[in-house]
Coordinates of C-alpha atoms and ligand atoms in Angstrom, one line a residue:
X185 CA 18.7 18.8 -21.3
X186 CA 16.0 20.7 -23.2
X187 CA 12.3 21.2 -22.5
X188 CA 11.2 18.8 -25.2
X189 CA 8.7 16.6 -23.3
X190 CA 8.1 14.0 -25.9
X191 CA 8.5 10.5 -24.5
X192 CA 11.3 8.7 -26.3
X193 CA 11.7 5.6 -24.1
X194 CA 10.0 3.7 -21.4
X195 CA 11.9 1.3 -19.2
X196 CA 10.3 -1.4 -17.1
X197 CA 12.4 -2.9 -14.3
X198 CA 10.8 -5.6 -12.2
X199 CA 12.6 -6.1 -8.9
X200 CA 12.4 -8.4 -5.9
X201 CA 12.7 -6.7 -2.5
X202 CA 13.3 -8.4 0.8
X203 CA 10.2 -8.7 2.9
X204 CA 9.9 -9.9 6.5
X205 CA 7.7 -12.8 7.6
X206 CA 4.6 -10.7 8.4
X207 CA 1.4 -12.6 9.1
X208 CA -2.1 -11.9 7.9
X209 CA -5.3 -13.8 7.6
X210 CA -4.2 -15.4 4.3
X211 CA -0.8 -16.6 5.4
X212 CA 2.6 -15.0 5.6
X213 CA 4.6 -12.7 3.4
X214 CA 7.0 -14.4 1.1
X215 CA 10.7 -13.6 1.6
X216 CA 10.7 -11.3 -1.4
X217 CA 8.0 -9.1 -2.9
X218 CA 7.8 -8.0 -6.5
X219 CA 7.7 -4.4 -7.5
X220 CA 7.8 -2.8 -10.9
X221 CA 9.9 0.4 -11.5
X222 CA 8.8 2.4 -14.5
X223 CA 11.1 5.0 -16.1
X224 CA 9.9 7.5 -18.7
X225 CA 12.6 9.2 -20.7
X226 CA 11.9 12.5 -22.6
X227 CA 13.5 13.8 -25.8
X228 CA 14.9 16.5 -23.5
X229 CA 16.9 13.9 -21.6
X230 CA 14.8 13.9 -18.4
X231 CA 13.8 10.7 -16.7
X232 CA 10.8 10.3 -14.5
X233 CA 10.2 7.4 -12.1
X234 CA 7.1 5.5 -10.9
X235 CA 6.5 2.3 -9.0
X236 CA 3.7 -0.3 -8.8
X237 CA 3.0 -3.9 -8.0
X238 CA 5.4 -6.2 -9.8
X239 CA 3.4 -9.4 -10.1
X240 CA 3.3 -11.0 -13.6
X241 CA -0.2 -9.8 -14.4
X242 CA 0.8 -6.2 -13.8
X243 CA 4.0 -6.6 -15.8
X244 CA 2.1 -8.2 -18.7
X245 CA -0.1 -5.1 -18.9
X246 CA 2.8 -2.6 -18.4
X247 CA 4.7 -4.0 -21.5
X248 CA 2.2 -3.0 -24.2
X249 CA 1.5 0.3 -22.5
X250 CA 5.3 1.0 -22.4
X251 CA 5.6 0.2 -26.1
X252 CA 2.8 2.5 -27.1
X253 CA 4.0 5.6 -25.2
X254 CA 7.0 6.9 -27.2
X255 CA 6.0 9.9 -29.3
X256 CA 3.4 11.1 -26.7
X257 CA 3.9 14.0 -24.3
X258 CA 4.5 13.5 -20.6
X259 CA 1.8 16.2 -20.1
X260 CA -0.8 14.2 -21.9
X261 CA -2.2 12.3 -18.8
X262 CA -5.7 12.1 -20.2
X263 CA -4.3 10.5 -23.3
X264 CA -2.3 8.1 -21.1
X265 CA -5.4 6.9 -19.3
X266 CA -7.3 6.6 -22.6
X267 CA -4.5 4.5 -24.0
X268 CA -4.3 2.3 -20.9
X269 CA -8.1 1.6 -21.3
X270 CA -7.4 0.0 -24.6
X271 CA -4.8 -2.5 -23.3
X272 CA -6.2 -6.0 -23.3
X273 CA -6.4 -7.8 -20.0
X274 CA -6.0 -11.6 -20.0
X275 CA -9.1 -12.7 -18.0
X276 CA -7.5 -16.1 -17.3
X277 CA -4.7 -14.5 -15.3
X278 CA -7.0 -12.2 -13.4
X279 CA -8.9 -14.0 -10.6
X280 CA -11.8 -12.3 -8.9
X281 CA -10.1 -11.0 -5.8
X282 CA -6.7 -9.3 -5.3
X283 CA -4.3 -11.2 -3.0
X284 CA -7.1 -13.3 -1.5
X285 CA -9.3 -10.2 -1.3
X286 CA -6.9 -8.2 0.8
X287 CA -7.1 -5.4 -1.8
X288 CA -10.8 -6.1 -2.6
X289 CA -12.2 -7.1 -6.0
X290 CA -10.1 -7.5 -9.0
X291 CA -11.4 -6.2 -12.3
X292 CA -9.8 -5.5 -15.6
X293 CA -10.1 -1.7 -15.0
X294 CA -8.6 -1.9 -11.6
X295 CA -5.6 -3.9 -12.9
X296 CA -5.1 -1.3 -15.7
X297 CA -5.3 1.5 -13.1
X298 CA -2.8 -0.2 -10.9
X299 CA -0.4 -0.3 -13.8
X300 CA -1.1 3.1 -15.3
X301 CA -0.7 4.8 -11.9
X302 CA 3.1 4.1 -12.1
X303 CA 3.2 5.7 -15.6
X304 CA 1.3 8.7 -14.4
X305 CA 3.6 9.2 -11.4
X306 CA 6.7 8.8 -13.8
X307 CA 5.2 11.4 -16.2
X308 CA 4.6 13.8 -13.2
X309 CA 8.1 13.2 -12.0
X310 CA 9.5 14.0 -15.4
X311 CA 7.3 17.0 -15.9
X312 CA 8.2 18.4 -12.5
X313 CA 11.9 18.0 -13.2
X314 CA 11.5 19.8 -16.6
X315 CA 9.6 22.7 -15.0
X316 CA 11.6 22.7 -11.8
X317 CA 8.5 22.2 -9.8
X318 CA 7.7 19.6 -7.1
X319 CA 4.9 17.1 -8.0
X320 CA 2.7 18.6 -5.3
X321 CA 2.8 21.9 -7.2
X322 CA 1.7 20.1 -10.4
X323 CA -1.3 18.8 -8.4
X324 CA -2.4 22.3 -7.2
X325 CA 0.3 22.8 -4.5
X326 CA 0.7 21.4 -1.0
X327 CA -1.7 22.4 1.7
X328 CA 0.6 21.0 4.4
X329 CA 4.4 20.7 4.9
X330 CA 4.4 17.3 6.5
X331 CA 2.4 14.2 6.0
X332 CA 1.7 12.0 9.0
X333 CA 2.1 8.2 8.8
X334 CA 0.9 5.5 11.2
X335 CA 3.0 2.6 12.5
X336 CA 1.9 -0.6 10.8
X337 CA 2.2 -3.4 13.3
X338 CA 2.2 -7.0 12.3
X339 CA 2.2 -10.3 14.1
X340 CA 5.3 -11.9 12.7
X341 CA 7.8 -14.7 13.0
X342 CA 11.5 -14.2 13.7
X343 CA 12.5 -15.8 10.4
X344 CA 10.9 -17.1 7.2
X345 CA 10.2 -20.9 7.2
X346 CA 13.4 -22.8 6.5
X347 CA 15.5 -19.7 7.1
X348 CA 14.8 -18.4 3.5
X349 CA 15.4 -14.8 2.6
X350 CA 17.2 -12.1 4.6
X351 CA 17.0 -12.0 8.3
X352 CA 16.4 -9.0 10.5
X353 CA 16.7 -8.1 14.2
X354 CA 13.0 -7.6 14.9
X355 CA 12.4 -11.0 16.5
X356 CA 9.1 -12.6 16.7
X357 CA 5.8 -10.9 17.7
X358 CA 3.2 -13.5 18.3
X359 CA 1.5 -12.1 21.4
X360 CA 0.4 -8.8 22.9
X361 CA 3.8 -8.2 24.6
X362 CA 5.5 -8.7 21.2
X363 CA 3.2 -6.3 19.5
X364 CA 3.8 -3.6 22.2
X365 CA 7.6 -4.1 21.9
X366 CA 7.3 -3.7 18.1
X367 CA 5.2 -0.5 18.6
X368 CA 7.8 0.9 21.1
X369 CA 10.5 0.4 18.5
X370 CA 8.4 2.1 15.8
X371 CA 7.8 5.0 18.1
X372 CA 11.4 5.3 19.2
X373 CA 12.9 5.0 15.7
X374 CA 10.3 6.9 13.6
X375 CA 8.3 8.8 16.1
X376 CA 5.0 7.3 15.1
X377 CA 2.1 8.5 17.2
X378 CA -0.7 6.3 15.9
X379 CA -0.7 2.5 15.5
X380 CA -2.4 0.1 13.2
X381 CA -2.4 -3.6 14.0
X382 CA -2.9 -6.2 11.2
X383 CA -5.4 -8.6 12.6
X384 CA -7.2 -11.7 11.4
X385 CA -4.2 -13.9 12.4
X386 CA -5.3 -15.1 15.8
X387 CA -8.6 -15.6 17.6
X388 CA -10.4 -12.3 18.0
X389 CA -9.9 -12.4 21.8
X390 CA -6.1 -12.5 21.4
X391 CA -6.2 -9.5 19.0
X392 CA -8.5 -7.6 21.4
X393 CA -5.8 -8.3 24.1
X394 CA -3.1 -6.9 21.8
X395 CA -5.0 -3.7 21.2
X396 CA -5.8 -3.4 24.9
X397 CA -2.1 -3.8 25.6
X398 CA -1.3 -1.1 23.0
X399 CA -3.9 1.2 24.6
X400 CA -2.3 0.7 28.0
X401 CA 1.2 1.4 26.7
X402 CA 0.2 4.4 24.5
X403 CA -2.8 5.8 26.4
X404 CA -3.5 8.7 24.0
X405 CA -2.5 7.2 20.7
X406 CA -5.1 6.6 17.9
X407 CA -5.3 2.8 17.4
X408 CA -6.7 0.8 14.5
X409 CA -7.3 -2.9 14.0
X410 CA -7.6 -4.5 10.5
X411 CA -8.5 -8.2 10.2
X412 CA -9.0 -8.0 6.4
X413 CA -12.6 -9.2 6.6
X414 CA -11.8 -12.3 8.7
X415 CA -14.8 -11.9 11.0
X416 CA -18.6 -12.5 10.7
X417 CA -21.0 -9.6 11.3
X418 CA -21.7 -10.8 14.9
X419 CA -18.0 -11.2 15.7
X420 CA -17.3 -7.8 14.2
X421 CA -19.9 -6.2 16.4
X422 CA -18.6 -7.9 19.5
X423 CA -15.0 -6.8 18.8
X424 CA -16.2 -3.2 18.1
X425 CA -18.0 -3.1 21.4
X426 CA -15.1 -4.5 23.3
X427 CA -12.7 -1.9 21.8
X428 CA -15.0 1.0 21.2
X429 CA -13.2 3.2 23.9
X430 CA -9.8 2.8 22.3
X431 CA -10.2 2.4 18.5
X432 CA -9.9 5.3 16.2
X433 CA -11.5 3.1 13.6
X434 CA -12.0 -0.6 12.8
X435 CA -10.8 -1.5 9.3
X436 CA -12.6 -4.1 7.2
X437 CA -13.8 -6.3 10.1
X438 CA -16.0 -8.2 7.7
X439 CA -16.2 -8.6 3.9
X440 CA -18.7 -7.0 1.6
X441 CA -20.6 -3.7 1.7
X442 CA -23.9 -5.1 3.2
X443 CA -22.0 -6.8 6.1
X444 CA -20.0 -3.6 6.7
X445 CA -23.2 -1.6 6.7
X446 CA -24.8 -3.9 9.2
X447 CA -21.8 -3.6 11.5
X448 CA -21.7 0.2 11.1
X449 CA -25.4 0.5 12.0
X450 CA -24.9 -1.5 15.2
X451 CA -21.7 0.0 16.6
X452 CA -20.4 3.5 17.3
X453 CA -16.9 2.7 16.0
X454 CA -16.1 4.2 12.6
X455 CA -15.4 1.6 9.9
X456 CA -12.6 2.0 7.4
X457 CA -11.9 0.1 4.2
X458 CA -9.4 -0.8 1.6
X459 CA -11.5 -3.9 0.6
X460 CA -15.1 -3.0 0.0
X461 CA -14.5 0.4 -1.6
X462 CA -11.5 0.1 -3.9
X463 CA -13.0 1.4 -7.2
X464 CA -15.3 4.3 -8.0
X465 CA -18.3 2.0 -9.0
X466 CA -18.3 0.6 -5.4
X467 CA -18.8 4.1 -3.8
X468 CA -22.5 4.7 -4.3
X469 CA -23.8 1.6 -2.5
X470 CA -21.2 1.9 0.3
X471 CA -21.9 5.6 1.0
X472 CA -25.7 5.3 0.6
X473 CA -25.8 2.5 3.2
X474 CA -23.3 4.1 5.6
X475 CA -21.1 1.1 5.3
X476 CA -17.8 3.0 5.6
X477 CA -16.8 6.1 7.4
X478 CA -13.2 6.2 6.2
X479 CA -11.9 5.2 2.7
X480 CA -8.3 4.2 2.6
X481 CA -7.1 5.3 -0.8
X482 CA -4.2 3.7 -2.5
X483 CA -2.9 5.7 -5.5
X484 CA -1.8 2.4 -7.2
X485 CA -5.2 0.8 -7.6
X486 CA -7.2 4.0 -7.6
X487 CA -5.3 5.0 -10.7
X488 CA -2.6 7.5 -9.7
X489 CA -2.4 10.9 -8.0
X490 CA -5.0 12.7 -10.0
X491 CA -7.6 10.0 -9.4
X492 CA -6.7 10.0 -5.7
X493 CA -7.6 13.7 -5.6
X494 CA -10.9 12.8 -7.3
X495 CA -11.6 10.2 -4.7
X496 CA -10.8 12.8 -2.0
X497 CA -13.3 15.2 -3.6
X498 CA -16.1 12.5 -3.6
X499 CA -15.3 11.6 0.1
X500 CA -15.4 15.3 1.0
X501 CA -18.8 15.7 -0.7
X502 CA -20.3 12.8 1.2
X503 CA -18.7 13.6 4.5
X504 CA -16.7 10.4 4.5
X505 CA -13.1 10.4 5.9
X506 CA -10.0 9.7 3.9
X507 CA -6.7 8.0 4.7
X508 CA -4.2 5.9 2.8
X509 CA -3.7 2.2 2.5
X510 CA -0.3 0.6 1.9
X511 CA 1.2 -2.6 0.7
X512 CA 4.9 -3.5 0.5
X513 CA 6.5 -0.6 -1.4
X514 CA 9.6 1.3 -2.0
X515 CA 10.6 4.9 -1.7
X516 CA 9.4 6.0 -5.1
X517 CA 5.8 5.1 -4.1
X518 CA 6.2 6.6 -0.7
X519 CA 7.4 9.9 -2.2
X520 CA 4.3 9.8 -4.6
X521 CA 2.0 9.1 -1.7
X522 CA 3.5 12.0 0.3
X523 CA 3.1 14.4 -2.6
X524 CA -0.6 13.6 -3.2
X525 CA -1.3 13.4 0.5
X526 CA 0.2 16.9 0.9
X527 CA -2.4 18.3 -1.6
X528 CA -5.6 16.8 -0.2
X529 CA -7.3 19.1 2.3
X530 CA -9.5 16.4 3.8
X531 CA -6.8 13.9 4.7
X532 CA -8.2 13.2 8.1
X533 CA -6.0 10.4 9.5
X534 CA -2.3 9.4 9.5
X535 CA -1.6 7.3 6.4
X536 CA -0.5 3.6 6.4
X537 CA 3.0 2.7 5.1
X538 CA 4.8 -0.6 5.0
X539 CA 8.1 1.3 4.3
X540 CA 9.7 0.8 7.7
X541 CA 9.5 -3.0 7.1
X542 CA 11.5 -2.6 3.8
X543 CA 15.2 -2.8 4.6
X544 CA 16.0 -2.4 0.9
X545 CA 15.2 0.4 -1.5
X546 CA 16.2 1.7 -4.9
X547 CA 16.8 5.3 -3.7
X548 CA 20.2 6.8 -3.0
X549 CA 19.0 7.8 0.5
X550 CA 16.1 6.4 2.5
X551 CA 13.1 8.7 3.2
X552 CA 13.1 9.5 6.9
X553 CA 10.2 9.8 9.3
X554 CA 10.4 12.5 11.9
X555 CA 7.8 12.4 14.7
X556 CA 5.9 9.9 12.5
X557 CA 5.8 12.4 9.6
X558 CA 7.6 12.9 6.2
X559 CA 8.5 16.4 5.1
X560 CA 7.0 17.2 1.8
X561 CA 9.8 17.7 -0.7
X562 CA 10.0 21.0 -2.7
X563 CA 12.6 19.6 -5.0
X564 CA 11.7 19.2 -8.6
X565 CA 9.6 16.1 -9.5
X566 CA 9.2 13.6 -6.7
X567 CA 12.4 14.9 -5.1
X568 CA 14.1 11.5 -5.1
X569 CA 17.2 10.0 -6.7
X570 CA 17.3 6.4 -7.9
X571 CA 20.5 4.4 -7.2
X572 CA 21.1 2.5 -10.4
X573 CA 23.4 0.0 -8.8
X574 CA 20.8 -0.9 -6.2
X575 CA 18.1 -1.2 -8.9
X576 CA 20.4 -3.5 -10.9
X577 CA 21.0 -5.7 -7.9
X578 CA 17.3 -6.1 -7.1
X579 CA 16.5 -6.7 -10.7
X580 CA 19.1 -9.4 -10.9
X581 CA 17.4 -11.1 -8.0
X582 CA 14.2 -11.0 -10.0
X583 CA 15.9 -12.4 -13.1
X584 CA 17.5 -15.2 -11.0
X585 CA 14.2 -16.2 -9.3
X586 CA 12.6 -19.3 -10.7
X587 CA 9.2 -17.7 -10.6
X588 CA 8.3 -18.6 -7.0
X589 CA 8.6 -15.0 -5.7
X590 CA 7.4 -13.1 -8.7
X591 CA 3.8 -13.4 -7.8
X592 CA 2.5 -12.7 -4.3
X593 CA 1.1 -15.8 -2.6
X594 CA 0.9 -15.5 1.2
X595 CA -0.9 -18.9 1.4
X596 CA 1.9 -20.7 -0.5
X597 CA 4.5 -19.0 1.8
X598 CA 2.5 -20.3 4.8
X599 CA 2.6 -23.9 3.4
X600 CA 6.3 -23.9 3.9
X601 CA 5.7 -23.9 7.6
X602 CA 2.4 -25.7 7.6
X603 CA 2.0 -28.0 4.5
X604 CA -1.7 -28.5 5.1
X605 CA -2.5 -24.7 5.1
X606 CA -5.2 -23.4 2.8
X607 CA -6.1 -19.7 2.9
X608 CA -9.1 -19.7 5.3
X609 CA -12.5 -19.0 3.9
X610 CA -14.2 -15.9 5.4
X611 CA -15.7 -15.4 7.8
X612 CA -13.0 -17.2 9.7
X613 CA -14.3 -16.4 13.1
Ligands
LIG214 O1 -4.6 -2.5 5.0 C1 -4.6 -3.6 4.4 O2 -5.6 -4.3 4.3 C2 -3.3 -4.1 3.9 O3 -2.3 -3.5 4.2 C3 -3.3 -5.3 3.0 C4 -2.0 -6.0 2.9 O4 -2.1 -7.1 2.0 C5 -1.5 -6.5 4.3 O5 -2.5 -7.3 4.9 C6 -0.2 -7.3 4.1 O6 0.7 -6.8 3.4 O7 -0.2 -8.4 4.7
LIG215 MG1 -6.8 -2.9 5.3

């Protein structure tokens, strides 16, 4: 291997990974979720890895970007973003909201950023390997040795409708006792010390009961509830008042910045979001109206690790808290999240991660939580190794799929159990 950092090849590998039947306000997770693995190869023989959403619209954008990159330097991240900005987005494929709004608005820029983030991470991984420096050092060096994550609790079924997909041994969790049992397992197996419950699935009173049960079982643990905008402003205020003594924050109780601002002005519970502030242009109104007290960054749709640090600086400036959002993801993204989280001084809360729900990965060894934290790797690059056989198996699954699983559609998955299901309009309650 030489230090020639010219990009000679970019490989895109879409994969389907097993996902459990986790419930949310839109429906239920499909048995498999699509992710895209990006590999950037340098003339010096180094390969860097990145990961992002794998739905068709992301893949369609990734292809022209991948073709345009050879000949450029992995160090040229500004050039990478400028190039990505020129890639055409097919408006017909886009829709106005991401996954029924669960990741906020969908704009051409946000789609591009979600794609280019994986290329940025792959460039940083390659550069780190070439320089024998961890990614966090390329971002200005870590300010902490461990990054704390929160247990991400879901109401869920035992199996996917019709027994599709892989099964696991978690069992169903459709009531407060099931949620507490799930939390105990997360605490036992991973040491998580804070808990987030995905809400918007059952009537608010049932979800209040689940949070109360968690508070009784884990008296000192920070708790969060996230109904993904399923509630009206009055319902949001009522739930906030009911749970104000136990919630660390309430996440996206209602949709839209004005509604969030109204809830925030009428309750003492901090509000967090990964729905009404998901792009830089959404920040001014939200911060000026006090609509959110915590922004949940997501390096995929904020545009990578550098942009995540920019978001952190804006939040710091305005005294708004910062944490991290997560969707179904593999170890490459978890490693990237951990590196950037390690460099942000104002990371005020434990980050979300779906990773414990993913029984499959493309890494040779799984990343392991200890006391709810991941150690920040000091190995070159992201500090991970990709298992090519596993990657090939998960890619084969994607190739063999008839297209049903390649695009996330929680409402369609729900219709397998309830043929009349349509994703509820919000506010649902
Ligand atoms: O914090 C969030 O809003 C999420 O994690 C959004 C996701 O789409 C989550 O609801 C899910 O995967 O069902
Ligand atoms: Mg959320």
